[in-house]
Amino acid sequence: MIVLDDRLCALRARSAEWAADLRAIALDLDRDPDLIRRHLNLPVIEHIGLFQYPRRFHPRPLVVDGHRFHGDSALEHVVCFEELAAGDIGALIAAPGAPMAGPLVALLGDDDQQEAFFGRLLAEHTWTFLALTEPGGGSATDRLATTIEDLTLSGAKRYIGNATRSGIGVVFARSGPGPLGIRAVLVHGDDPGFSATALPTVGLRAALLSQVDLRGVPLDRSRLLGEHMSAARRGTWSWVRVFNRIRPAVAAMALGIARAAYDYVRTNRHALSPAERDRLAALGVRIDGVRQLVWRSAVAVDADPADGHLASAAKACATSLAEDAAAAALGFFGAGARLDHPLLDKLARDARGTEFMEGTGNVQKLAVYHHLARRRRDHG
């Protein structure tokens, strides 16, 4: 069993304080995602943006009770993100910064690319996007249809968060056959041929999930990430490690939704029958168990970024928990709960949205299966 030390307990407590600011704007952002621009001066919004920058671009690390945090460990991320998502996952992912594209640029970018990317984010509030999923093939890289030909980018992406308001992002495309032909490139929101259109969504509305169209976007070699690396290391080797590090944070956000639903019942239903108390207690035990899995998955990827099977297991379990917890919480308030308790209604809608972040449950279960099958083969 993992027990947080004083340092991480301090981070958790500060994140819980910040979560109250996110909760205060949750329903407003759900109604109008652009309202995030009115809240950019909140301390929590500033630190969400900075938390995943490389240290050399991190001008002021977070200091809590004398402890310094650069946000460069997966365990720090999951401890912080569970609390913030319990406040509101919509506000968390609507904040400017580089929660997904940043780690990829930090790993694949050369010095000039990192300077251009993170320098821009430091200079002004800038949203970023990471575009992998496509209308025809989802996030399966073997079905990637977006292409780079003669330094021209063409294709379409779908369900890309924050794309309509982003200044810069990373797009995955194919420059040749096989896994070595997959490239990640920097794209600016004002590039000719680039357009993004917000999609109507039921959950995670604040994220402005979008359709991205790339109609002959001109590139130069400075946009190609990993040019200074071997073909083997700039392809699957790199981005698998990045996604392994991101996945525990997504699991933590789903866990935060489950926590919020559980806490809502505890706060607003005082007279519970014995059966209801048992149901609520069982939900609390399940939340504690999934939290241990999320923490353990973060420790695993901190030790070895190539080892992502626990991250996949955590993501699958946490998103399932989020949906079950939100549905169960609605059940404690009876018919009409979605109308009478708009926050619970939002939690149920957002919970479903986490299923499609960073690969669905079936994708995660396949990843766990392949790990177990490989280990059985290797060890007879």
C-alpha positions as a Python dict, from the first residue, in 0.01 Angstrom:
ca = {
    (1, 'M'): (0, 0, 0),
    (2, 'I'): (135, 343, -96),
    (3, 'V'): (125, 613, 172),
    (4, 'L'): (203, 970, 67),
    (5, 'D'): (493, 1142, 242),
    (6, 'D'): (466, 1489, 398),
    (7, 'R'): (575, 1653, 73),
    (8, 'L'): (301, 1496, -139),
    (9, 'C'): (43, 1543, 138),
    (10, 'A'): (121, 1917, 124),
    (11, 'L'): (70, 1917, -254),
    (12, 'R'): (-256, 1729, -213),
    (13, 'A'): (-383, 1976, 46),
    (14, 'R'): (-294, 2279, -169),
    (15, 'S'): (-461, 2119, -472),
    (16, 'A'): (-776, 2059, -267),
    (17, 'E'): (-781, 2431, -174),
    (18, 'W'): (-749, 2527, -542),
    (19, 'A'): (-1025, 2283, -637),
    (20, 'A'): (-1278, 2510, -467),
    (21, 'D'): (-1198, 2784, -721),
    (22, 'L'): (-1256, 2540, -1007),
    (23, 'R'): (-1584, 2419, -857),
    (24, 'A'): (-1707, 2779, -837),
    (25, 'I'): (-1686, 2821, -1215),
    (26, 'A'): (-1775, 2464, -1318),
    (27, 'L'): (-2132, 2512, -1432),
    (28, 'D'): (-2059, 2848, -1598),
    (29, 'L'): (-1782, 2691, -1811),
    (30, 'D'): (-2007, 2399, -1896),
    (31, 'R'): (-2255, 2651, -2034),
    (32, 'D'): (-1998, 2876, -2205),
    (33, 'P'): (-1640, 2740, -2239),
    (34, 'D'): (-1504, 3079, -2348),
    (35, 'L'): (-1568, 3212, -1996),
    (36, 'I'): (-1235, 3052, -1898),
    (37, 'R'): (-1074, 3372, -2034),
    (38, 'R'): (-1228, 3566, -1743),
    (39, 'H'): (-1055, 3344, -1490),
    (40, 'L'): (-698, 3332, -1618),
    (41, 'N'): (-576, 3526, -1312),
    (42, 'L'): (-673, 3248, -1071),
    (43, 'P'): (-355, 3099, -911),
    (44, 'V'): (-476, 2748, -992),
    (45, 'I'): (-508, 2829, -1362),
    (46, 'E'): (-152, 2968, -1368),
    (47, 'H'): (-7, 2659, -1204),
    (48, 'I'): (-202, 2415, -1421),
    (49, 'G'): (-29, 2576, -1717),
    (50, 'L'): (318, 2559, -1568),
    (51, 'F'): (303, 2217, -1408),
    (52, 'Q'): (429, 2016, -1704),
    (53, 'Y'): (698, 2247, -1837),
    (54, 'P'): (1060, 2124, -1834),
    (55, 'R'): (1251, 2266, -1540),
    (56, 'R'): (1455, 2508, -1750),
    (57, 'F'): (1132, 2673, -1867),
    (58, 'H'): (977, 2672, -1519),
    (59, 'P'): (1051, 3018, -1380),
    (60, 'R'): (879, 2971, -1045),
    (61, 'P'): (831, 2620, -909),
    (62, 'L'): (533, 2572, -683),
    (63, 'V'): (635, 2598, -316),
    (64, 'V'): (403, 2450, -53),
    (65, 'D'): (502, 2436, 315),
    (66, 'G'): (867, 2466, 213),
    (67, 'H'): (846, 2188, -45),
    (68, 'R'): (926, 2266, -409),
    (69, 'F'): (732, 2111, -699),
    (70, 'H'): (832, 2122, -1066),
    (71, 'G'): (559, 1884, -1179),
    (72, 'D'): (809, 1652, -1341),
    (73, 'S'): (693, 1327, -1182),
    (74, 'A'): (383, 1129, -1269),
    (75, 'L'): (310, 1078, -899),
    (76, 'E'): (296, 1455, -841),
    (77, 'H'): (56, 1483, -1135),
    (78, 'V'): (-189, 1221, -1012),
    (79, 'V'): (-194, 1356, -656),
    (80, 'C'): (-264, 1708, -786),
    (81, 'F'): (-502, 1618, -1071),
    (82, 'E'): (-736, 1402, -862),
    (83, 'E'): (-804, 1697, -633),
    (84, 'L'): (-842, 1949, -917),
    (85, 'A'): (-1075, 1721, -1112),
    (86, 'A'): (-1282, 1672, -796),
    (87, 'G'): (-1326, 2050, -816),
    (88, 'D'): (-1404, 2045, -1189),
    (89, 'I'): (-1243, 1850, -1470),
    (90, 'G'): (-1384, 2095, -1725),
    (91, 'A'): (-1198, 2393, -1580),
    (92, 'L'): (-886, 2178, -1541),
    (93, 'I'): (-863, 2082, -1907),
    (94, 'A'): (-984, 2423, -2033),
    (95, 'A'): (-687, 2601, -1875),
    (96, 'P'): (-410, 2727, -2106),
    (97, 'G'): (-81, 2537, -2106),
    (98, 'A'): (56, 2217, -2249),
    (99, 'P'): (-67, 1919, -2049),
    (100, 'M'): (-41, 1677, -2344),
    (101, 'A'): (164, 1842, -2618),
    (102, 'G'): (424, 1969, -2369),
    (103, 'P'): (567, 1632, -2263),
    (104, 'L'): (599, 1530, -2629),
    (105, 'V'): (783, 1849, -2725),
    (106, 'A'): (1005, 1813, -2417),
    (107, 'L'): (1103, 1461, -2527),
    (108, 'L'): (1123, 1500, -2906),
    (109, 'G'): (1201, 1868, -2957),
    (110, 'D'): (1551, 2001, -3011),
    (111, 'D'): (1668, 2308, -2817),
    (112, 'D'): (1529, 2555, -3073),
    (113, 'Q'): (1191, 2381, -3093),
    (114, 'Q'): (1156, 2368, -2715),
    (115, 'E'): (1256, 2733, -2689),
    (116, 'A'): (996, 2833, -2948),
    (117, 'F'): (721, 2618, -2796),
    (118, 'F'): (765, 2679, -2424),
    (119, 'G'): (890, 3035, -2476),
    (120, 'R'): (560, 3121, -2641),
    (121, 'L'): (365, 2966, -2355),
    (122, 'L'): (565, 3164, -2101),
    (123, 'A'): (518, 3491, -2289),
    (124, 'E'): (139, 3483, -2291),
    (125, 'H'): (-158, 3263, -2205),
    (126, 'T'): (-154, 3005, -2485),
    (127, 'W'): (-365, 2695, -2535),
    (128, 'T'): (-215, 2392, -2707),
    (129, 'F'): (-348, 2073, -2862),
    (130, 'L'): (-231, 1721, -2937),
    (131, 'A'): (-389, 1575, -3251),
    (132, 'L'): (-371, 1198, -3299),
    (133, 'T'): (-732, 1070, -3328),
    (134, 'E'): (-882, 1059, -3677),
    (135, 'P'): (-1241, 1029, -3805),
    (136, 'G'): (-1183, 692, -3974),
    (137, 'G'): (-931, 513, -3755),
    (138, 'G'): (-957, 662, -3407),
    (139, 'S'): (-622, 668, -3231),
    (140, 'A'): (-488, 351, -3396),
    (141, 'T'): (-150, 452, -3537),
    (142, 'D'): (-151, 170, -3793),
    (143, 'R'): (-456, 338, -3953),
    (144, 'L'): (-312, 689, -3949),
    (145, 'A'): (-428, 864, -4269),
    (146, 'T'): (-291, 1216, -4219),
    (147, 'T'): (17, 1251, -4439),
    (148, 'I'): (330, 1457, -4485),
    (149, 'E'): (431, 1471, -4850),
    (150, 'D'): (689, 1718, -4982),
    (151, 'L'): (672, 1901, -4646),
    (152, 'T'): (296, 1952, -4682),
    (153, 'L'): (54, 1828, -4416),
    (154, 'S'): (-288, 1697, -4521),
    (155, 'G'): (-564, 1510, -4339),
    (156, 'A'): (-822, 1544, -4063),
    (157, 'K'): (-831, 1492, -3688),
    (158, 'R'): (-1130, 1459, -3457),
    (159, 'Y'): (-1209, 1500, -3087),
    (160, 'I'): (-910, 1728, -3032),
    (161, 'G'): (-935, 1929, -2711),
    (162, 'N'): (-887, 2308, -2715),
    (163, 'A'): (-800, 2308, -3087),
    (164, 'T'): (-1024, 2606, -3173),
    (165, 'R'): (-843, 2836, -2928),
    (166, 'S'): (-490, 2696, -2950),
    (167, 'G'): (-192, 2895, -3069),
    (168, 'I'): (24, 2589, -3130),
    (169, 'G'): (-2, 2212, -3118),
    (170, 'V'): (142, 1878, -3221),
    (171, 'V'): (-3, 1671, -3506),
    (172, 'F'): (77, 1306, -3575),
    (173, 'A'): (111, 1220, -3943),
    (174, 'R'): (260, 955, -4169),
    (175, 'S'): (560, 1034, -4387),
    (176, 'G'): (622, 674, -4488),
    (177, 'P'): (508, 312, -4432),
    (178, 'G'): (533, 126, -4104),
    (179, 'P'): (586, 248, -3748),
    (180, 'L'): (906, 435, -3843),
    (181, 'G'): (703, 646, -4086),
    (182, 'I'): (499, 813, -3809),
    (183, 'R'): (609, 1168, -3734),
    (184, 'A'): (504, 1437, -3489),
    (185, 'V'): (507, 1795, -3623),
    (186, 'L'): (447, 2139, -3477),
    (187, 'V'): (147, 2325, -3623),
    (188, 'H'): (37, 2681, -3547),
    (189, 'G'): (-326, 2781, -3515),
    (190, 'D'): (-281, 3051, -3783),
    (191, 'D'): (-103, 2830, -4037),
    (192, 'P'): (-258, 2848, -4386),
    (193, 'G'): (-469, 2538, -4448),
    (194, 'F'): (-534, 2478, -4076),
    (195, 'S'): (-889, 2505, -3943),
    (196, 'A'): (-1064, 2382, -3628),
    (197, 'T'): (-1437, 2356, -3563),
    (198, 'A'): (-1589, 2287, -3222),
    (199, 'L'): (-1805, 1973, -3207),
    (200, 'P'): (-2132, 1958, -3014),
    (201, 'T'): (-2068, 1739, -2709),
    (202, 'V'): (-2270, 1631, -2407),
    (203, 'G'): (-1978, 1595, -2165),
    (204, 'L'): (-1647, 1776, -2114),
    (205, 'R'): (-1796, 2079, -2290),
    (206, 'A'): (-1530, 2314, -2152),
    (207, 'A'): (-1262, 2124, -2348),
    (208, 'L'): (-1408, 2240, -2680),
    (209, 'L'): (-1346, 1906, -2850),
    (210, 'S'): (-1297, 1987, -3216),
    (211, 'Q'): (-1263, 1868, -3571),
    (212, 'V'): (-927, 1972, -3718),
    (213, 'D'): (-883, 1995, -4095),
    (214, 'L'): (-537, 2013, -4250),
    (215, 'R'): (-560, 2114, -4615),
    (216, 'G'): (-208, 2140, -4748),
    (217, 'V'): (-49, 2300, -4442),
    (218, 'P'): (304, 2401, -4548),
    (219, 'L'): (586, 2289, -4318),
    (220, 'D'): (958, 2339, -4300),
    (221, 'R'): (1204, 2102, -4138),
    (222, 'S'): (1207, 2308, -3817),
    (223, 'R'): (850, 2184, -3756),
    (224, 'L'): (948, 1814, -3761),
    (225, 'L'): (1002, 1691, -3406),
    (226, 'G'): (1286, 1446, -3349),
    (227, 'E'): (1493, 1534, -3656),
    (228, 'H'): (1803, 1518, -3435),
    (229, 'M'): (1713, 1164, -3322),
    (230, 'S'): (1735, 828, -3495),
    (231, 'A'): (1424, 714, -3683),
    (232, 'A'): (1367, 441, -3424),
    (233, 'R'): (1374, 677, -3123),
    (234, 'R'): (1160, 956, -3268),
    (235, 'G'): (875, 721, -3360),
    (236, 'T'): (685, 470, -3150),
    (237, 'W'): (967, 447, -2893),
    (238, 'S'): (915, 810, -2795),
    (239, 'W'): (543, 869, -2807),
    (240, 'V'): (458, 546, -2627),
    (241, 'R'): (668, 673, -2335),
    (242, 'V'): (489, 1007, -2343),
    (243, 'F'): (142, 852, -2346),
    (244, 'N'): (243, 614, -2066),
    (245, 'R'): (322, 921, -1853),
    (246, 'I'): (2, 1105, -1947),
    (247, 'R'): (-233, 811, -1887),
    (248, 'P'): (-207, 802, -1503),
    (249, 'A'): (-304, 1172, -1499),
    (250, 'V'): (-614, 1096, -1706),
    (251, 'A'): (-694, 813, -1464),
    (252, 'A'): (-654, 1058, -1174),
    (253, 'M'): (-899, 1298, -1338),
    (254, 'A'): (-1159, 1021, -1371),
    (255, 'L'): (-1093, 929, -1008),
    (256, 'G'): (-1155, 1292, -917),
    (257, 'I'): (-1499, 1280, -1080),
    (258, 'A'): (-1584, 967, -881),
    (259, 'R'): (-1468, 1141, -562),
    (260, 'A'): (-1680, 1446, -640),
    (261, 'A'): (-1992, 1232, -688),
    (262, 'Y'): (-1924, 1040, -367),
    (263, 'D'): (-1865, 1360, -168),
    (264, 'Y'): (-2180, 1516, -313),
    (265, 'V'): (-2391, 1236, -169),
    (266, 'R'): (-2218, 1256, 171),
    (267, 'T'): (-2276, 1631, 185),
    (268, 'N'): (-2633, 1646, 59),
    (269, 'R'): (-2796, 1320, 179),
    (270, 'H'): (-2790, 1319, 558),
    (271, 'A'): (-3057, 1062, 639),
    (272, 'L'): (-2949, 738, 475),
    (273, 'S'): (-3113, 402, 521),
    (274, 'P'): (-2888, 112, 634),
    (275, 'A'): (-2886, -20, 277),
    (276, 'E'): (-2790, 322, 140),
    (277, 'R'): (-2510, 355, 396),
    (278, 'D'): (-2374, 18, 285),
    (279, 'R'): (-2389, 118, -82),
    (280, 'L'): (-2211, 446, -13),
    (281, 'A'): (-1949, 277, 202),
    (282, 'A'): (-1882, 22, -73),
    (283, 'L'): (-1835, 304, -321),
    (284, 'G'): (-1586, 472, -88),
    (285, 'V'): (-1386, 149, -55),
    (286, 'R'): (-1378, 111, -433),
    (287, 'I'): (-1255, 471, -474),
    (288, 'D'): (-974, 407, -223),
    (289, 'G'): (-875, 92, -409),
    (290, 'V'): (-861, 257, -751),
    (291, 'R'): (-662, 545, -601),
    (292, 'Q'): (-395, 298, -492),
    (293, 'L'): (-383, 157, -846),
    (294, 'V'): (-351, 507, -995),
    (295, 'W'): (-68, 596, -756),
    (296, 'R'): (108, 265, -823),
    (297, 'S'): (80, 319, -1200),
    (298, 'A'): (241, 663, -1160),
    (299, 'V'): (527, 518, -955),
    (300, 'A'): (578, 255, -1226),
    (301, 'V'): (607, 502, -1515),
    (302, 'D'): (832, 728, -1307),
    (303, 'A'): (1064, 428, -1264),
    (304, 'D'): (1037, 314, -1629),
    (305, 'P'): (841, 525, -1882),
    (306, 'A'): (833, 226, -2117),
    (307, 'D'): (630, 21, -1866),
    (308, 'G'): (271, 136, -1922),
    (309, 'H'): (61, -169, -1841),
    (310, 'L'): (-36, -43, -1494),
    (311, 'A'): (-116, 297, -1642),
    (312, 'S'): (-353, 126, -1885),
    (313, 'A'): (-512, -76, -1605),
    (314, 'A'): (-552, 237, -1392),
    (315, 'K'): (-710, 433, -1676),
    (316, 'A'): (-958, 156, -1756),
    (317, 'C'): (-1055, 105, -1389),
    (318, 'A'): (-1079, 476, -1308),
    (319, 'T'): (-1301, 568, -1603),
    (320, 'S'): (-1532, 275, -1526),
    (321, 'L'): (-1543, 388, -1163),
    (322, 'A'): (-1623, 748, -1261),
    (323, 'E'): (-1926, 639, -1465),
    (324, 'D'): (-2049, 400, -1195),
    (325, 'A'): (-2001, 653, -914),
    (326, 'A'): (-2183, 932, -1097),
    (327, 'A'): (-2474, 702, -1185),
    (328, 'A'): (-2488, 571, -829),
    (329, 'A'): (-2486, 924, -688),
    (330, 'L'): (-2782, 1019, -905),
    (331, 'G'): (-2963, 715, -769),
    (332, 'F'): (-2939, 852, -415),
    (333, 'F'): (-3159, 1147, -514),
    (334, 'G'): (-3431, 961, -703),
    (335, 'A'): (-3636, 1059, -1005),
    (336, 'G'): (-3555, 1401, -1147),
    (337, 'A'): (-3206, 1404, -992),
    (338, 'R'): (-3044, 1533, -1312),
    (339, 'L'): (-3281, 1833, -1310),
    (340, 'D'): (-3265, 1904, -938),
    (341, 'H'): (-2887, 1852, -906),
    (342, 'P'): (-2714, 2005, -1210),
    (343, 'L'): (-2367, 1938, -1071),
    (344, 'L'): (-2440, 1565, -1049),
    (345, 'D'): (-2582, 1578, -1401),
    (346, 'K'): (-2256, 1737, -1518),
    (347, 'L'): (-2045, 1478, -1335),
    (348, 'A'): (-2234, 1197, -1510),
    (349, 'R'): (-2183, 1360, -1851),
    (350, 'D'): (-1813, 1434, -1789),
    (351, 'A'): (-1750, 1083, -1656),
    (352, 'R'): (-1855, 931, -1986),
    (353, 'G'): (-1619, 1170, -2166),
    (354, 'T'): (-1314, 1037, -1980),
    (355, 'E'): (-1371, 696, -2140),
    (356, 'F'): (-1257, 848, -2472),
    (357, 'M'): (-951, 1031, -2340),
    (358, 'E'): (-617, 862, -2407),
    (359, 'G'): (-770, 544, -2548),
    (360, 'T'): (-1094, 366, -2461),
    (361, 'G'): (-1127, 91, -2204),
    (362, 'N'): (-1097, -181, -2470),
    (363, 'V'): (-767, -31, -2592),
    (364, 'Q'): (-633, -23, -2235),
    (365, 'K'): (-740, -382, -2168),
    (366, 'L'): (-563, -496, -2485),
    (367, 'A'): (-246, -322, -2365),
    (368, 'V'): (-265, -508, -2033),
    (369, 'Y'): (-329, -837, -2214),
    (370, 'H'): (-28, -790, -2444),
    (371, 'H'): (193, -716, -2142),
    (372, 'L'): (78, -1028, -1959),
    (373, 'A'): (109, -1246, -2271),
    (374, 'R'): (459, -1116, -2338),
    (375, 'R'): (568, -1177, -1979),
    (376, 'R'): (429, -1530, -1986),
    (377, 'R'): (614, -1598, -2311),
    (378, 'D'): (939, -1449, -2180),
    (379, 'H'): (923, -1649, -1858),
    (380, 'G'): (781, -1969, -2005),
}
